[in-house]
CSV table of C-alpha atoms in Angstrom, one decimal:
chain,number,residue,atom,x,y,z
A,25,PRO,CA,-17.3,19.3,7.2
A,26,TRP,CA,-15.2,16.4,7.3
A,27,SER,CA,-13.1,17.5,4.5
A,28,TYR,CA,-12.4,20.7,5.8
A,29,LEU,CA,-11.4,19.3,9.2
A,30,HIS,CA,-7.6,19.5,8.4
A,31,LEU,CA,-5.8,22.1,6.6
A,32,PRO,CA,-3.8,21.2,3.7
A,33,GLU,CA,-1.0,23.5,4.7
A,34,GLU,CA,-0.6,21.9,7.8
A,35,VAL,CA,-0.4,18.1,6.7
A,36,ASP,CA,3.0,16.3,6.2
A,37,LEU,CA,4.2,15.1,2.8
A,38,PRO,CA,5.7,11.8,2.3
A,39,GLU,CA,9.6,12.1,2.3
A,40,HIS,CA,10.2,10.6,-1.1
A,41,ARG,CA,7.5,11.7,-3.9
A,42,THR,CA,9.0,10.8,-7.0
A,43,ARG,CA,8.7,7.5,-8.8
A,44,ASP,CA,11.7,5.4,-9.6
A,45,PHE,CA,10.9,2.4,-11.7
A,46,GLU,CA,14.4,1.9,-12.9
A,47,THR,CA,15.5,0.9,-9.4
A,48,ARG,CA,12.5,-1.4,-8.7
A,49,PRO,CA,11.1,-5.0,-9.9
A,50,TRP,CA,9.3,-4.9,-13.3
A,51,TRP,CA,5.7,-4.8,-11.7
A,52,HIS,CA,6.0,-1.3,-10.4
A,53,GLU,CA,6.1,-0.1,-13.8
A,54,ALA,CA,3.8,-2.5,-15.2
A,55,VAL,CA,0.7,-1.8,-13.2
A,56,MET,CA,0.9,1.9,-13.9
A,57,THR,CA,1.5,1.6,-17.9
A,58,ALA,CA,0.6,-1.8,-19.0
A,59,GLU,CA,-2.6,-2.1,-21.2
A,60,PRO,CA,-5.1,-3.1,-18.6
A,61,THR,CA,-7.6,-6.3,-19.4
A,62,GLY,CA,-10.8,-7.0,-18.5
A,63,ASN,CA,-14.2,-5.7,-19.2
A,64,ALA,CA,-14.8,-2.2,-20.7
A,65,ARG,CA,-15.6,-0.7,-17.3
A,66,ASN,CA,-12.7,-2.0,-15.5
A,67,ILE,CA,-10.3,-0.9,-18.3
A,68,ASP,CA,-12.0,2.5,-18.4
A,69,ILE,CA,-11.6,2.9,-14.4
A,70,ARG,CA,-7.9,1.6,-14.7
A,71,LYS,CA,-6.8,4.1,-17.6
A,72,HIS,CA,-8.7,7.2,-16.1
A,73,TYR,CA,-9.0,6.7,-12.4
A,74,SER,CA,-6.8,4.1,-10.6
A,75,ARG,CA,-3.5,5.3,-12.4
A,76,VAL,CA,-3.3,8.6,-10.8
A,77,SER,CA,-0.5,10.9,-12.5
A,78,GLY,CA,1.9,12.2,-10.7
A,79,GLN,CA,0.8,15.3,-8.2
A,80,SER,CA,2.2,18.6,-7.1
A,81,ASP,CA,3.1,19.0,-3.4
A,82,ASP,CA,-0.1,21.5,-3.2
A,83,GLN,CA,-2.5,18.8,-4.8
A,84,LEU,CA,-1.0,15.9,-2.4
A,85,ARG,CA,-1.5,18.2,0.6
A,86,GLU,CA,-5.3,18.5,-0.6
A,87,ILE,CA,-5.6,14.8,-0.9
A,88,ILE,CA,-4.1,13.7,2.3
A,89,ALA,CA,-6.3,16.6,4.2
A,90,ASN,CA,-9.4,15.1,2.8
A,91,THR,CA,-8.1,11.6,3.4
A,92,TYR,CA,-7.6,12.4,7.0
A,93,GLY,CA,-11.1,14.0,7.1
A,94,GLN,CA,-12.4,10.8,6.0
A,95,ILE,CA,-10.5,8.7,8.7
A,96,ALA,CA,-11.8,11.3,11.3
A,97,LEU,CA,-15.5,10.8,10.0
A,98,ILE,CA,-14.8,6.8,10.6
A,99,ASP,CA,-13.5,7.6,14.0
A,100,HIS,CA,-16.3,9.9,14.9
A,101,GLN,CA,-19.0,7.1,14.0
A,102,VAL,CA,-17.0,4.5,15.7
A,103,GLY,CA,-17.1,6.6,18.8
A,104,ARG,CA,-20.5,7.2,18.6
A,105,LEU,CA,-21.1,3.3,18.7
A,106,MET,CA,-18.9,3.0,21.6
A,107,ASN,CA,-20.7,5.2,23.5
A,108,CYS,CA,-23.9,3.7,23.1
A,109,LEU,CA,-22.4,0.4,24.1
A,110,VAL,CA,-21.4,2.3,27.2
A,111,GLU,CA,-24.8,3.8,27.9
A,112,LYS,CA,-26.5,0.7,27.7
A,113,GLY,CA,-24.1,-1.3,29.6
A,114,LEU,CA,-22.9,-3.8,27.1
A,115,ALA,CA,-19.2,-2.6,26.7
A,116,ASP,CA,-17.9,-4.8,29.0
A,117,ASN,CA,-19.0,-7.8,27.4
A,118,THR,CA,-18.9,-6.8,23.6
A,119,ILE,CA,-15.8,-7.7,21.6
A,120,ILE,CA,-15.2,-5.0,18.8
A,121,VAL,CA,-13.8,-5.9,15.5
A,122,TYR,CA,-12.4,-3.1,13.2
A,123,SER,CA,-10.7,-3.7,10.0
A,124,SER,CA,-10.1,-2.3,6.9
A,125,ASP,CA,-8.5,-3.6,3.4
A,126,HIS,CA,-6.0,-0.9,2.5
A,127,GLY,CA,-5.1,2.7,2.6
A,128,ASP,CA,-3.8,4.5,-0.2
A,129,TRP,CA,0.1,5.8,-0.5
A,130,LEU,CA,-0.8,9.4,-0.6
A,131,GLY,CA,2.2,10.5,-2.5
A,132,ASP,CA,4.6,8.1,-1.1
A,133,HIS,CA,7.3,6.9,-3.8
A,134,GLY,CA,5.2,9.1,-6.3
A,135,LEU,CA,2.2,7.1,-6.0
A,136,VAL,CA,-1.3,7.9,-4.8
A,137,LEU,CA,-3.9,4.9,-4.7
A,138,LYS,CA,-3.0,1.3,-4.0
A,139,GLY,CA,-1.1,-1.5,-5.8
A,140,PRO,CA,1.2,-4.2,-5.5
A,141,MET,CA,4.2,-2.2,-4.3
A,142,HIS,CA,4.6,-3.5,-0.8
A,143,TYR,CA,6.3,-0.2,0.6
A,144,GLU,CA,5.8,0.2,4.5
A,145,GLY,CA,3.3,2.7,3.9
A,146,LEU,CA,0.5,0.4,2.3
A,147,LEU,CA,0.7,-3.5,2.0
A,148,PRO,CA,-1.9,-4.6,-0.7
A,149,THR,CA,-2.4,-7.4,-3.2
A,150,ARG,CA,-4.0,-7.8,-6.8
A,151,ALA,CA,-3.2,-5.0,-9.4
A,152,GLY,CA,-3.7,-5.7,-13.0
A,153,VAL,CA,-1.0,-7.8,-13.9
A,154,GLU,CA,-0.2,-11.5,-12.9
A,155,LEU,CA,1.5,-11.7,-10.1
A,156,SER,CA,2.0,-14.1,-6.8
A,157,LEU,CA,3.6,-11.9,-4.3
A,158,GLN,CA,4.9,-13.3,-1.1
A,159,THR,CA,6.6,-10.7,1.5
A,160,VAL,CA,8.5,-11.4,4.6
A,161,ARG,CA,9.4,-8.5,7.0
A,162,THR,CA,11.5,-8.7,10.0
A,163,ARG,CA,12.2,-6.0,12.5
A,164,THR,CA,14.9,-4.7,10.3
A,165,THR,CA,14.6,-6.0,6.6
A,166,LYS,CA,11.8,-7.0,4.2
A,167,LEU,CA,11.9,-9.0,1.1
A,168,THR,CA,9.2,-9.2,-1.7
A,169,LYS,CA,9.3,-11.7,-4.2
A,170,ASP,CA,7.0,-12.5,-7.3
A,171,MET,CA,7.0,-16.3,-7.4
A,172,ILE,CA,6.2,-16.3,-10.8
A,173,SER,CA,9.0,-14.5,-12.5
A,174,GLY,CA,11.4,-14.6,-9.6
A,175,ALA,CA,12.1,-10.7,-9.9
A,176,GLY,CA,12.1,-9.2,-6.3
A,177,GLU,CA,13.2,-6.3,-4.0
A,178,MET,CA,14.7,-6.4,-0.5
A,179,TYR,CA,15.4,-3.5,2.0
A,180,ASP,CA,17.5,-3.0,4.8
A,181,LEU,CA,14.7,-1.1,7.0
A,182,ALA,CA,17.4,-0.3,9.5
A,183,ALA,CA,19.6,1.8,7.1
A,184,ASP,CA,17.1,2.5,4.6
A,185,PRO,CA,13.6,3.2,6.5
A,186,HIS,CA,12.0,4.9,3.4
A,187,GLU,CA,12.9,1.8,0.9
A,188,MET,CA,15.1,3.7,-1.5
A,189,THR,CA,17.9,1.1,-2.2
A,190,ASN,CA,16.7,-2.1,-3.6
A,191,LEU,CA,19.2,-5.0,-2.3
A,192,TYR,CA,17.4,-7.9,-3.8
A,193,ASP,CA,20.1,-8.5,-6.6
A,194,ASP,CA,23.3,-7.1,-4.8
A,195,PRO,CA,25.7,-9.9,-4.4
A,196,ALA,CA,26.8,-8.4,-0.9
A,197,HIS,CA,23.6,-9.1,0.5
A,198,ALA,CA,23.0,-12.4,-0.9
A,199,ALA,CA,23.0,-14.3,2.9
A,200,MET,CA,20.3,-11.6,3.7
A,201,ARG,CA,18.3,-12.7,0.7
A,202,ALA,CA,18.8,-16.4,1.3
A,203,GLY,CA,17.7,-16.0,5.1
A,204,LEU,CA,14.5,-14.2,4.2
A,205,GLU,CA,13.7,-16.3,1.3
A,206,ALA,CA,13.8,-19.6,3.9
A,207,LEU,CA,11.6,-17.9,6.1
A,208,ILE,CA,8.8,-17.8,3.1
A,209,ASP,CA,9.7,-21.0,2.2
A,210,SER,CA,9.3,-22.5,5.6
A,211,ARG,CA,5.6,-21.2,5.8
A,212,ALA,CA,4.4,-23.0,2.9
A,213,ASP,CA,0.8,-23.3,4.3
A,214,ASP,CA,0.6,-19.4,4.3
A,215,MET,CA,0.8,-19.3,0.7
A,216,ILE,CA,-2.6,-19.8,-1.4
A,217,PRO,CA,-2.8,-20.2,-5.2
A,218,LEU,CA,-3.0,-17.5,-7.6
A,219,GLN,CA,-6.8,-16.3,-7.3
A,220,PRO,CA,-8.8,-15.0,-10.3
A,221,GLN,CA,-9.0,-11.1,-9.9
A,222,VAL,CA,-11.9,-9.8,-7.9
A,223,GLY,CA,-13.0,-6.2,-8.7
A,224,LEU,CA,-10.4,-3.7,-9.4
A,225,ALA,CA,-8.3,-4.6,-6.5
């Protein structure tokens, strides 16, 4: 019943649902169009599953409603476990750890599944092209830089919460960029060397 719990016509759609690769760093388009590499199975999955084409609003509403149902199923099962802990008198001395690797964009910026675009709606890593992304976010700004190519994107989240205007190469915002890059450079221990791809992530 979970896939019917939420009505598609009642879910909210992302405000910006079109792709605008021409205003983004190179990898935004590359992960959607470059010839995938790896074994035949991974290539087939990348071409026919992970690169979901643009969806109509009705299609997105159905995808989002089904995703909400999946989340409700997980919440229900976690609730069952929590209730059991209470019934057994174990809730007060039990630590609950709840984690997940990522979600999906569900139409945000014209994208459906995950990838190396560090929009606020989703912050994943590895995605079929050679990248070494570092992202820093303050309360009002965010910068993502590919440490290999030097390309990047930067947003003023206070003025542009939907991340539509990339300020990375804008000379008027050079001081903002320098400050954010300095934050990345100041935490060298947070960086790990580029790792080999595991699975399709």
